[in-house]
Amino acid sequence: MIVPMKKIFLVVLDAEKKAALKKLRSAGLVHLENVQGVGAELNSLKGEYSKLESAYMQLSDLKVPKGFSSKEKIQAADSYELADKILELFDAKKACLSEISQCSIEMERLQKWGGVNPDDFKFLADKHITLAMYEIPTAKYRILPDDVKTVFVNEDKSNIRFLLLTENGEKPASLPAEAFAVTMPQKSTDEMAEIILRNKAEIARIDNLLLSSVSSIPEMKKAAAVQAKKVEFENVFSGMEHDSESNTPLAWISGFVPSSDVDKVKKLADSEKWGFASTDPSEDDMVPTKLKNNKLVSLIYPVTDFLGTVPGYNEYDISGWFLLFFAIFFGIIFGDGGYGALMTLIAVFALIGSTAKKKKASPSIMLLMLLGITTMAWGTITCTWFGIDVQYLPEWLKNISVPAISNVTSAISEEKSTWVSQNLQILCFTLALVQLTIAHLKGFVRYIRSLKCIGEIGSLGMLWGLYTLVLNMVVDADRFPLPSFAIPLIGGGFLLNFVFANYEGNLGKSILESLKNIVSVLLGVVNVFSDIVSYIRLWAVGLAGSAISATVNEMAGPMLGGFIIFAGVLLLCFGHGLNMVLNVLSVIVHGVRLNTLEFSNHLGMSWSGFKYEPFCETVEK
């Protein structure tokens, strides 16, 4: 459930606001409303945090070779000094790479000239011998006028390189336009080669120092977390509204507290002699969302945290429904009891490991176990085990499968295979009907005190009518003839939804609002149809995974009976491992989508919330 919140206001003496904030932070109960601090101190703290974060993030990109060890390490008094030195090293490395790049480009440009030293040209110029480097097509060089004095250097298939002898560096008027002047480098090619070697050595030294500092990442992350708390405190302190012109300068701040904790904050305010007031949040308030569920429902939190989805304070907490349908969708998409058994075993070993270390098992481990069990259950009823042909499976596995959707039945004949495929499609569409019905029933309960609930009844009518239409059009028209009540149910549901969906106390305004958005309202019927059909993705993706499993087995099978059995085992492991990875991606793309898009749209949810994060001094370990 979404924990009810109260909005609170605290007023303190301006001179005591820092001490008051420390007390408030120790309590760790108030989610402060957004404040924007200012000041040199805040900027300084942010700068230090930025350095720490940048340093450990850049270090995290480095891969330490196996067996790496270094005698030379960065010497620093603390994490802040270490971060400064690490960033300096990264900057120095960039400078070295830039200089190497510049010199390499110049050397490549002058490669056909051999060694070039601008000091030699300068020396000759001091002796009144002015030379310049030129390139010209071979044919043009052969017909140069006699007054153009040159020194031949070398040639290739198309061009000749030569030195042009001039007086005071002036180009002869008779020199052909095809002659191309080569820009004199700033440094000699030998010097540039030395610079490249020197910079490469410096880069090697820097890399050695940086790799030796990778072990400091946890320490720097911890320091960054501490610094983040300092930034947070200073931001609040410098951003508090205050009145410094009155006889008694005051400062104040507001935030949100779970209703059950309001008395604790009030008690703290009374003991510290702060001004205190609380009220229910208004519709315009940006209220944080705090979820509170039992241990089973909380298993879905690793998924929602990964997705970054948080329901708005005034939306629904669908954690329980999300977990239920996500587990079902996961099982159907993975679709293989063997894969489910592997996941369950991994979860069991992880659980045993946590117990041995006397640590509490993480929700991720328990979620993996649940998903493994649901996948095994689906594999059992469909008789799908590592993509193995049913004729090679034990009889007892065949016997416990459900004939209507089992591969055992599909193997009997092509007609039976078509029948099983249709049954799986019907199951997917029925899951859509059940889940979307739940969405509109929740809407009906929410608006039970308003005529708007009739609009939800209309949506249910359209949903059920269109379900029969989907079965008729997508599955089999002969097997599922369109019932006589389908069209009236769809039409009547549309009419109720049209009239009451936007009801806010005035029926006329509700109808007018629907008329204003008539295109969207009409498309709503199509959207319901497409939402139901969308659930067929469960069957299609599961079918694709089964096909990959079977293909891997067919490829590896011939190898397992010969001398290349090792290659066959390797192919099986790689193929099924890759299939499991693809299935995980499919769950993220398809299984999650049905909950966060189709189901949520029918609930009217936009996932516009943000987490309740109280102002506290705790640093994550």
Tab-separated table of C-alpha atoms in Angstrom, residues 383-385 388-398 408:
chain	number	residue	atom	x	y	z
A	383	CYS	CA	6.090	-30.761	-20.843
A	384	THR	CA	8.994	-28.556	-21.925
A	385	TRP	CA	12.423	-29.515	-20.528
A	388	ILE	CA	14.137	-32.043	-25.549
A	389	ASP	CA	11.761	-33.832	-27.905
A	390	VAL	CA	8.888	-35.313	-25.850
A	391	GLN	CA	9.553	-38.834	-27.157
A	392	TYR	CA	12.827	-38.849	-25.180
A	393	LEU	CA	11.274	-37.618	-21.905
A	394	PRO	CA	10.250	-39.969	-19.059
A	395	GLU	CA	6.631	-41.106	-19.056
A	396	TRP	CA	5.963	-39.597	-15.659
A	397	LEU	CA	6.849	-36.127	-16.977
A	398	LYS	CA	4.444	-36.626	-19.871
A	408	VAL	CA	2.832	-34.319	-25.737
